């Protein structure tokens, strides 16, 4: 599993940062990519990666501000000619998204050669997506803006082949059948498969925010608890907490203070204002812990599966 930043900037792009779009690479797990937000030019950004548009079957839009959606009609049109023919696509997003896309495609006389299904998201809903669960949480912004929490299912533990041999079952195709069963029988005795497996390996958890103020609610922090990766906006980097709050955005140190009460493995700050140049960001990075990163365009983060 990998997380790729296609755009790390806030509302107005800079020379080094496009506006916000991400790819959650779950090709190894389910042979797909999840696209999260679709900033202007996202189809061009993808050309600089190994991502195949036809393998993007689910798109998650955090909110309907232009810097998060202006690239979506272009991507949809290009996907139709990049191997996407007849491959269904589901788009998750706030109310109004379906209407906007439909009007844009109609006005531009654009035709899609694959079916599109829309899921109109709301607060505190869980979706089943290709074996993953995806939770939504309504954030605190000028319009409805959501966090998506991607939860990978746990993986079965390893089969203890020595224990199987001890009861007389030799290596062969039956091992796979046993591992995927609840119980199995041998020589008239029924066994619980769990007794022959090591502990399951927990699934990974990736929490991706749209634009938001800092939120201190217990249910929000509980939802983030145990994330392998949290992606949060940091439009402000220099302790302008009151200003960030006034404009419905976040300041990096305030976010870190808020998250000091939960456990997580890594946090990635994105949605960086174009007022900061790379020297500013380098100086701020030097003050941060090793589990904290500031995004840049085309950054890739590998999210390993951690065994208990």
mmCIF file of C-alpha atoms in Angstrom:
data_model
loop_
_atom_site.group_PDB
_atom_site.id
_atom_site.type_symbol
_atom_site.label_atom_id
_atom_site.label_comp_id
_atom_site.label_asym_id
_atom_site.label_seq_id
_atom_site.Cartn_x
_atom_site.Cartn_y
_atom_site.Cartn_z
ATOM 1 C CA UNK A 1 0.000 0.000 0.000
ATOM 2 C CA UNK A 2 1.302 3.432 -0.966
ATOM 3 C CA UNK A 3 0.072 6.994 -0.701
ATOM 4 C CA UNK A 4 1.052 9.366 -3.513
ATOM 5 C CA UNK A 5 0.647 13.130 -3.456
ATOM 6 C CA UNK A 6 -0.348 14.464 -6.878
ATOM 7 C CA UNK A 7 -0.881 17.983 -5.537
ATOM 8 C CA UNK A 8 0.028 19.430 -2.140
ATOM 9 C CA UNK A 9 -0.949 23.093 -2.427
ATOM 10 C CA UNK A 10 -3.835 25.126 -1.064
ATOM 11 C CA UNK A 11 -6.414 27.065 -3.114
ATOM 12 C CA UNK A 12 -4.019 28.797 -5.515
ATOM 13 C CA UNK A 13 -1.257 26.678 -7.095
ATOM 14 C CA UNK A 14 2.373 27.735 -6.946
ATOM 15 C CA UNK A 15 5.258 26.968 -9.296
ATOM 16 C CA UNK A 16 6.160 23.913 -7.222
ATOM 17 C CA UNK A 17 2.770 22.809 -5.884
ATOM 18 C CA UNK A 18 -0.422 21.899 -7.675
ATOM 19 C CA UNK A 19 -3.637 21.922 -5.664
ATOM 20 C CA UNK A 20 -4.853 18.922 -3.692
ATOM 21 C CA UNK A 21 -5.135 15.407 -5.173
ATOM 22 C CA UNK A 22 -3.962 12.067 -3.842
ATOM 23 C CA UNK A 23 -3.707 8.432 -4.897
ATOM 24 C CA UNK A 24 -4.087 5.577 -2.423
ATOM 25 C CA UNK A 25 -2.351 2.689 -4.173
ATOM 26 C CA UNK A 26 -3.983 -0.622 -3.225
ATOM 27 C CA UNK A 27 -2.929 -2.472 -6.376
ATOM 28 C CA UNK A 28 -1.061 -5.114 -4.394
ATOM 29 C CA UNK A 29 -4.128 -5.672 -2.234
ATOM 30 C CA UNK A 30 -7.077 -5.393 -4.688
ATOM 31 C CA UNK A 31 -5.502 -4.354 -8.028
ATOM 32 C CA UNK A 32 -6.936 -0.819 -7.882
ATOM 33 C CA UNK A 33 -6.177 2.795 -7.042
ATOM 34 C CA UNK A 34 -8.381 5.143 -5.032
ATOM 35 C CA UNK A 35 -8.309 8.777 -6.212
ATOM 36 C CA UNK A 36 -8.949 11.297 -3.439
ATOM 37 C CA UNK A 37 -9.877 14.758 -4.721
ATOM 38 C CA UNK A 38 -9.252 15.839 -8.298
ATOM 39 C CA UNK A 39 -7.602 19.216 -8.613
ATOM 40 C CA UNK A 40 -7.177 21.050 -11.887
ATOM 41 C CA UNK A 41 -4.809 19.154 -14.186
ATOM 42 C CA UNK A 42 -5.030 15.870 -12.290
ATOM 43 C CA UNK A 43 -5.037 13.900 -15.556
ATOM 44 C CA UNK A 44 -1.668 15.477 -16.431
ATOM 45 C CA UNK A 45 -0.311 14.741 -12.941
ATOM 46 C CA UNK A 46 -1.185 11.078 -13.354
ATOM 47 C CA UNK A 47 0.896 10.930 -16.539
ATOM 48 C CA UNK A 48 3.981 11.473 -14.364
ATOM 49 C CA UNK A 49 3.214 8.315 -12.367
ATOM 50 C CA UNK A 50 2.671 4.639 -13.120
ATOM 51 C CA UNK A 51 -1.051 4.910 -12.285
ATOM 52 C CA UNK A 52 -3.403 3.491 -14.908
ATOM 53 C CA UNK A 53 -6.689 5.463 -15.050
ATOM 54 C CA UNK A 54 -8.645 2.300 -15.849
ATOM 55 C CA UNK A 55 -7.610 0.942 -12.444
ATOM 56 C CA UNK A 56 -9.165 3.915 -10.685
ATOM 57 C CA UNK A 57 -12.632 2.547 -9.937
ATOM 58 C CA UNK A 58 -13.474 4.679 -6.896
ATOM 59 C CA UNK A 59 -13.052 8.448 -6.470
ATOM 60 C CA UNK A 60 -13.531 10.223 -3.147
ATOM 61 C CA UNK A 61 -14.197 13.978 -3.187
ATOM 62 C CA UNK A 62 -13.803 15.733 0.170
ATOM 63 C CA UNK A 63 -15.708 18.920 -0.746
ATOM 64 C CA UNK A 64 -16.811 21.017 -3.674
ATOM 65 C CA UNK A 65 -14.372 23.916 -3.648
ATOM 66 C CA UNK A 66 -12.772 24.299 -7.055
ATOM 67 C CA UNK A 67 -9.222 23.445 -6.019
ATOM 68 C CA UNK A 68 -10.473 19.950 -5.147
ATOM 69 C CA UNK A 69 -12.748 19.210 -8.124
ATOM 70 C CA UNK A 70 -11.832 21.240 -11.213
ATOM 71 C CA UNK A 71 -9.793 18.371 -12.653
ATOM 72 C CA UNK A 72 -12.562 15.797 -12.336
ATOM 73 C CA UNK A 73 -14.440 16.337 -15.641
ATOM 74 C CA UNK A 74 -11.183 16.179 -17.595
ATOM 75 C CA UNK A 75 -10.102 13.004 -15.831
ATOM 76 C CA UNK A 76 -13.464 11.343 -16.456
ATOM 77 C CA UNK A 77 -13.280 12.178 -20.152
ATOM 78 C CA UNK A 78 -9.688 10.967 -20.503
ATOM 79 C CA UNK A 79 -10.389 7.734 -18.626
ATOM 80 C CA UNK A 80 -12.897 6.883 -21.337
ATOM 81 C CA UNK A 81 -9.999 6.672 -23.819
ATOM 82 C CA UNK A 82 -7.337 5.210 -21.518
ATOM 83 C CA UNK A 83 -8.617 1.683 -21.079
ATOM 84 C CA UNK A 84 -11.669 2.634 -19.040
ATOM 85 C CA UNK A 85 -14.307 1.534 -21.544
ATOM 86 C CA UNK A 86 -17.085 -0.477 -19.825
ATOM 87 C CA UNK A 87 -15.230 -0.398 -16.474
ATOM 88 C CA UNK A 88 -17.635 1.020 -13.863
ATOM 89 C CA UNK A 89 -16.626 3.972 -11.701
ATOM 90 C CA UNK A 90 -18.084 5.080 -8.365
ATOM 91 C CA UNK A 91 -17.703 8.676 -7.178
ATOM 92 C CA UNK A 92 -18.267 9.550 -3.522
ATOM 93 C CA UNK A 93 -18.855 13.161 -2.582
ATOM 94 C CA UNK A 94 -21.107 15.820 -1.033
ATOM 95 C CA UNK A 95 -24.524 16.779 -2.432
ATOM 96 C CA UNK A 96 -24.278 18.750 -5.666
ATOM 97 C CA UNK A 97 -21.344 16.839 -7.132
ATOM 98 C CA UNK A 98 -23.426 14.676 -9.463
ATOM 99 C CA UNK A 99 -25.358 17.683 -10.743
ATOM 100 C CA UNK A 100 -22.171 19.682 -11.411
ATOM 101 C CA UNK A 101 -20.439 16.848 -13.269
ATOM 102 C CA UNK A 102 -23.562 16.106 -15.291
ATOM 103 C CA UNK A 103 -23.963 19.746 -16.339
ATOM 104 C CA UNK A 104 -20.270 20.079 -17.200
ATOM 105 C CA UNK A 105 -20.237 16.959 -19.369
ATOM 106 C CA UNK A 106 -23.504 17.941 -21.052
ATOM 107 C CA UNK A 107 -22.377 21.489 -21.801
ATOM 108 C CA UNK A 108 -19.063 20.296 -23.242
ATOM 109 C CA UNK A 109 -20.779 17.501 -25.230
ATOM 110 C CA UNK A 110 -18.562 14.924 -23.520
ATOM 111 C CA UNK A 111 -19.571 11.272 -23.699
ATOM 112 C CA UNK A 112 -18.410 8.585 -21.286
ATOM 113 C CA UNK A 113 -18.209 4.970 -22.437
ATOM 114 C CA UNK A 114 -18.490 3.479 -18.963
ATOM 115 C CA UNK A 115 -21.135 3.631 -16.213
ATOM 116 C CA UNK A 116 -20.717 6.109 -13.330
ATOM 117 C CA UNK A 117 -22.427 5.623 -9.983
ATOM 118 C CA UNK A 118 -22.634 8.439 -7.447
ATOM 119 C CA UNK A 119 -22.700 8.040 -3.665
ATOM 120 C CA UNK A 120 -23.876 11.225 -1.950
ATOM 121 C CA UNK A 121 -21.987 11.169 1.342
ATOM 122 C CA UNK A 122 -23.121 12.434 4.727
ATOM 123 C CA UNK A 123 -21.746 12.457 8.250
ATOM 124 C CA UNK A 124 -20.762 9.245 10.031
ATOM 125 C CA UNK A 125 -21.564 6.746 7.286
ATOM 126 C CA UNK A 126 -19.569 3.611 6.533
ATOM 127 C CA UNK A 127 -19.195 2.209 3.023
ATOM 128 C CA UNK A 128 -17.994 -1.201 1.919
ATOM 129 C CA UNK A 129 -15.521 -0.676 -0.924
ATOM 130 C CA UNK A 130 -13.818 -3.712 -2.453
ATOM 131 C CA UNK A 131 -13.341 -5.344 0.952
ATOM 132 C CA UNK A 132 -12.257 -2.096 2.624
ATOM 133 C CA UNK A 133 -14.517 -0.093 4.889
ATOM 134 C CA UNK A 134 -14.543 3.679 4.381
ATOM 135 C CA UNK A 135 -15.904 5.927 7.131
ATOM 136 C CA UNK A 136 -16.964 9.529 6.590
ATOM 137 C CA UNK A 137 -16.773 12.396 9.066
ATOM 138 C CA UNK A 138 -18.119 15.918 8.508
ATOM 139 C CA UNK A 139 -15.375 18.459 9.205
ATOM 140 C CA UNK A 140 -15.511 22.175 10.086
ATOM 141 C CA UNK A 141 -15.221 24.286 6.943
ATOM 142 C CA UNK A 142 -17.135 26.993 5.064
ATOM 143 C CA UNK A 143 -19.008 24.296 3.111
ATOM 144 C CA UNK A 144 -19.547 20.598 3.824
ATOM 145 C CA UNK A 145 -16.093 19.019 3.843
ATOM 146 C CA UNK A 146 -15.381 15.419 4.771
ATOM 147 C CA UNK A 147 -12.683 13.147 6.079
ATOM 148 C CA UNK A 148 -12.474 9.644 4.621
ATOM 149 C CA UNK A 149 -11.033 6.882 6.803
ATOM 150 C CA UNK A 150 -9.905 3.852 4.785
ATOM 151 C CA UNK A 151 -9.774 0.616 6.794
ATOM 152 C CA UNK A 152 -8.145 -2.447 5.291
ATOM 153 C CA UNK A 153 -9.488 -5.829 6.470
ATOM 154 C CA UNK A 154 -7.230 -7.886 8.693
ATOM 155 C CA UNK A 155 -5.201 -10.640 7.073
ATOM 156 C CA UNK A 156 -5.270 -14.257 8.213
ATOM 157 C CA UNK A 157 -2.282 -15.379 10.234
ATOM 158 C CA UNK A 158 0.238 -17.895 8.937
ATOM 159 C CA UNK A 159 -0.653 -21.559 8.813
ATOM 160 C CA UNK A 160 1.277 -23.666 11.337
ATOM 161 C CA UNK A 161 2.370 -26.476 9.045
ATOM 162 C CA UNK A 162 4.168 -28.334 11.836
ATOM 163 C CA UNK A 163 0.884 -28.713 13.740
ATOM 164 C CA UNK A 164 -0.829 -30.005 10.613
ATOM 165 C CA UNK A 165 1.914 -32.551 10.015
ATOM 166 C CA UNK A 166 1.630 -33.628 13.638
ATOM 167 C CA UNK A 167 -1.964 -34.758 13.071
ATOM 168 C CA UNK A 168 -1.033 -36.474 9.832
ATOM 169 C CA UNK A 169 -1.827 -33.893 7.147
ATOM 170 C CA UNK A 170 1.067 -33.564 4.723
ATOM 171 C CA UNK A 171 1.785 -30.488 2.542
ATOM 172 C CA UNK A 172 -0.431 -30.119 -0.496
ATOM 173 C CA UNK A 173 -3.427 -28.297 -1.943
ATOM 174 C CA UNK A 174 -5.422 -29.043 1.208
ATOM 175 C CA UNK A 175 -3.330 -26.510 3.154
ATOM 176 C CA UNK A 176 -4.889 -23.602 1.248
ATOM 177 C CA UNK A 177 -8.370 -25.037 1.719
ATOM 178 C CA UNK A 178 -7.757 -25.459 5.445
ATOM 179 C CA UNK A 179 -6.484 -21.905 5.888
ATOM 180 C CA UNK A 180 -9.587 -20.455 4.252
ATOM 181 C CA UNK A 181 -12.030 -22.590 6.231
ATOM 182 C CA UNK A 182 -13.584 -22.126 9.655
ATOM 183 C CA UNK A 183 -13.200 -25.786 10.550
ATOM 184 C CA UNK A 184 -11.787 -28.873 8.837
ATOM 185 C CA UNK A 185 -12.002 -32.616 9.346
ATOM 186 C CA UNK A 186 -9.304 -35.289 9.288
ATOM 187 C CA UNK A 187 -9.729 -38.983 10.043
ATOM 188 C CA UNK A 188 -13.125 -38.412 11.598
ATOM 189 C CA UNK A 189 -12.025 -35.528 13.848
ATOM 190 C CA UNK A 190 -13.174 -31.926 13.335
ATOM 191 C CA UNK A 191 -10.675 -29.150 14.105
ATOM 192 C CA UNK A 192 -11.012 -25.395 14.599
ATOM 193 C CA UNK A 193 -8.803 -23.761 11.959
ATOM 194 C CA UNK A 194 -7.900 -20.883 14.289
ATOM 195 C CA UNK A 195 -5.915 -23.312 16.417
ATOM 196 C CA UNK A 196 -3.599 -23.836 13.448
ATOM 197 C CA UNK A 197 -3.090 -20.160 12.573
ATOM 198 C CA UNK A 198 -0.898 -17.474 14.073
ATOM 199 C CA UNK A 199 -2.544 -14.228 15.200
ATOM 200 C CA UNK A 200 -4.206 -12.282 12.369
ATOM 201 C CA UNK A 201 -2.312 -9.335 10.918
ATOM 202 C CA UNK A 202 -4.227 -6.067 11.459
ATOM 203 C CA UNK A 203 -5.350 -4.118 8.433
ATOM 204 C CA UNK A 204 -3.954 -0.664 7.767
ATOM 205 C CA UNK A 205 -5.829 2.574 8.378
ATOM 206 C CA UNK A 206 -5.438 5.762 6.348
ATOM 207 C CA UNK A 207 -7.342 8.920 7.325
ATOM 208 C CA UNK A 208 -7.537 11.705 4.724
ATOM 209 C CA UNK A 209 -8.988 15.131 5.518
ATOM 210 C CA UNK A 210 -10.577 17.753 3.374
ATOM 211 C CA UNK A 211 -10.249 21.396 4.369
ATOM 212 C CA UNK A 212 -11.063 22.007 8.023
ATOM 213 C CA UNK A 213 -10.493 23.845 11.228
ATOM 214 C CA UNK A 214 -8.965 21.881 14.100
ATOM 215 C CA UNK A 215 -11.594 19.577 15.648
ATOM 216 C CA UNK A 216 -11.371 18.454 19.275
ATOM 217 C CA UNK A 217 -14.524 16.329 19.508
ATOM 218 C CA UNK A 218 -13.977 12.916 21.172
ATOM 219 C CA UNK A 219 -15.777 10.959 18.428
ATOM 220 C CA UNK A 220 -13.533 12.531 15.785
ATOM 221 C CA UNK A 221 -10.326 11.744 17.676
ATOM 222 C CA UNK A 222 -11.557 8.222 18.374
ATOM 223 C CA UNK A 223 -12.103 7.647 14.649
ATOM 224 C CA UNK A 224 -8.499 8.702 13.957
ATOM 225 C CA UNK A 225 -7.041 6.559 16.728
ATOM 226 C CA UNK A 226 -4.577 3.962 15.466
ATOM 227 C CA UNK A 227 -4.203 5.401 11.957
ATOM 228 C CA UNK A 228 -1.111 4.266 10.081
ATOM 229 C CA UNK A 229 -1.255 7.551 8.163
ATOM 230 C CA UNK A 230 -3.186 10.748 8.850
ATOM 231 C CA UNK A 231 -3.306 13.308 6.036
ATOM 232 C CA UNK A 232 -4.330 16.722 7.346
ATOM 233 C CA UNK A 233 -4.352 20.213 5.904
ATOM 234 C CA UNK A 234 -1.853 22.818 7.136
ATOM 235 C CA UNK A 235 -2.705 25.940 5.194
ATOM 236 C CA UNK A 236 -0.899 27.869 7.942
ATOM 237 C CA UNK A 237 2.561 26.890 9.196
ATOM 238 C CA UNK A 238 3.717 29.709 11.463
ATOM 239 C CA UNK A 239 1.499 29.588 14.563
ATOM 240 C CA UNK A 240 -1.190 31.865 13.116
ATOM 241 C CA UNK A 241 -3.816 29.847 14.933
ATOM 242 C CA UNK A 242 -6.434 32.578 15.215
ATOM 243 C CA UNK A 243 -6.093 33.487 11.550
ATOM 244 C CA UNK A 244 -6.377 29.851 10.519
ATOM 245 C CA UNK A 245 -9.531 29.469 12.606
ATOM 246 C CA UNK A 246 -11.040 32.661 11.163
ATOM 247 C CA UNK A 247 -10.609 31.332 7.608
ATOM 248 C CA UNK A 248 -11.790 27.790 8.469
ATOM 249 C CA UNK A 249 -8.373 26.218 8.007
ATOM 250 C CA UNK A 250 -5.693 24.724 10.249
ATOM 251 C CA UNK A 251 -2.262 25.608 11.603
ATOM 252 C CA UNK A 252 0.278 22.808 11.813
ATOM 253 C CA UNK A 253 1.359 23.143 15.457
ATOM 254 C CA UNK A 254 -2.246 23.405 16.621
ATOM 255 C CA UNK A 255 -3.078 20.162 14.814
ATOM 256 C CA UNK A 256 -0.108 18.377 16.381
ATOM 257 C CA UNK A 257 -1.128 19.582 19.832
ATOM 258 C CA UNK A 258 -4.649 18.289 19.239
ATOM 259 C CA UNK A 259 -3.370 14.885 18.106
ATOM 260 C CA UNK A 260 -0.998 14.498 21.072
ATOM 261 C CA UNK A 261 -3.780 12.630 22.854
ATOM 262 C CA UNK A 262 -4.150 9.857 20.240
ATOM 263 C CA UNK A 263 -1.888 7.150 18.835
ATOM 264 C CA UNK A 264 -0.921 7.132 15.169
ATOM 265 C CA UNK A 265 2.137 6.080 13.154
ATOM 266 C CA UNK A 266 2.629 8.974 10.749
ATOM 267 C CA UNK A 267 1.058 12.302 9.888
ATOM 268 C CA UNK A 268 1.398 14.076 6.559
ATOM 269 C CA UNK A 269 0.577 17.773 6.299
ATOM 270 C CA UNK A 270 -0.634 19.034 2.939
ATOM 271 C CA UNK A 271 -2.743 21.853 1.426
ATOM 272 C CA UNK A 272 0.178 24.252 1.944
ATOM 273 C CA UNK A 273 -0.403 27.933 1.194
ATOM 274 C CA UNK A 274 1.542 29.414 -1.710
ATOM 275 C CA UNK A 275 2.756 32.156 0.660
ATOM 276 C CA UNK A 276 5.450 29.737 1.886
ATOM 277 C CA UNK A 277 8.525 29.064 -0.213
ATOM 278 C CA UNK A 278 10.715 25.994 0.090
ATOM 279 C CA UNK A 279 13.150 27.731 2.466
ATOM 280 C CA UNK A 280 10.269 28.478 4.852
ATOM 281 C CA UNK A 281 9.150 24.861 4.722
ATOM 282 C CA UNK A 282 12.671 23.514 5.207
ATOM 283 C CA UNK A 283 13.062 25.540 8.410
ATOM 284 C CA UNK A 284 9.728 24.308 9.737
ATOM 285 C CA UNK A 285 10.589 20.687 8.897
ATOM 286 C CA UNK A 286 13.693 20.949 11.077
ATOM 287 C CA UNK A 287 11.472 21.531 14.118
ATOM 288 C CA UNK A 288 9.244 18.496 13.542
ATOM 289 C CA UNK A 289 9.479 14.924 14.841
ATOM 290 C CA UNK A 290 10.398 12.077 12.523
ATOM 291 C CA UNK A 291 6.804 10.845 12.340
ATOM 292 C CA UNK A 292 5.655 14.211 10.931
ATOM 293 C CA UNK A 293 6.088 15.126 7.249
ATOM 294 C CA UNK A 294 5.150 18.068 5.044
ATOM 295 C CA UNK A 295 3.932 16.981 1.624
ATOM 296 C CA UNK A 296 5.416 17.926 -1.709
ATOM 297 C CA UNK A 297 4.104 17.039 -5.147
ATOM 298 C CA UNK A 298 4.811 13.430 -6.165
ATOM 299 C CA UNK A 299 5.796 12.409 -2.651
ATOM 300 C CA UNK A 300 5.254 8.660 -2.162
ATOM 301 C CA UNK A 301 4.777 7.112 1.263
ATOM 302 C CA UNK A 302 4.837 3.334 1.690
ATOM 303 C CA UNK A 303 2.461 2.120 4.383
ATOM 304 C CA UNK A 304 3.757 -1.217 5.679
ATOM 305 C CA UNK A 305 1.586 -3.873 7.238
ATOM 306 C CA UNK A 306 2.602 -4.215 10.887
ATOM 307 C CA UNK A 307 2.352 -7.656 12.517
ATOM 308 C CA UNK A 308 1.429 -7.929 16.171
#
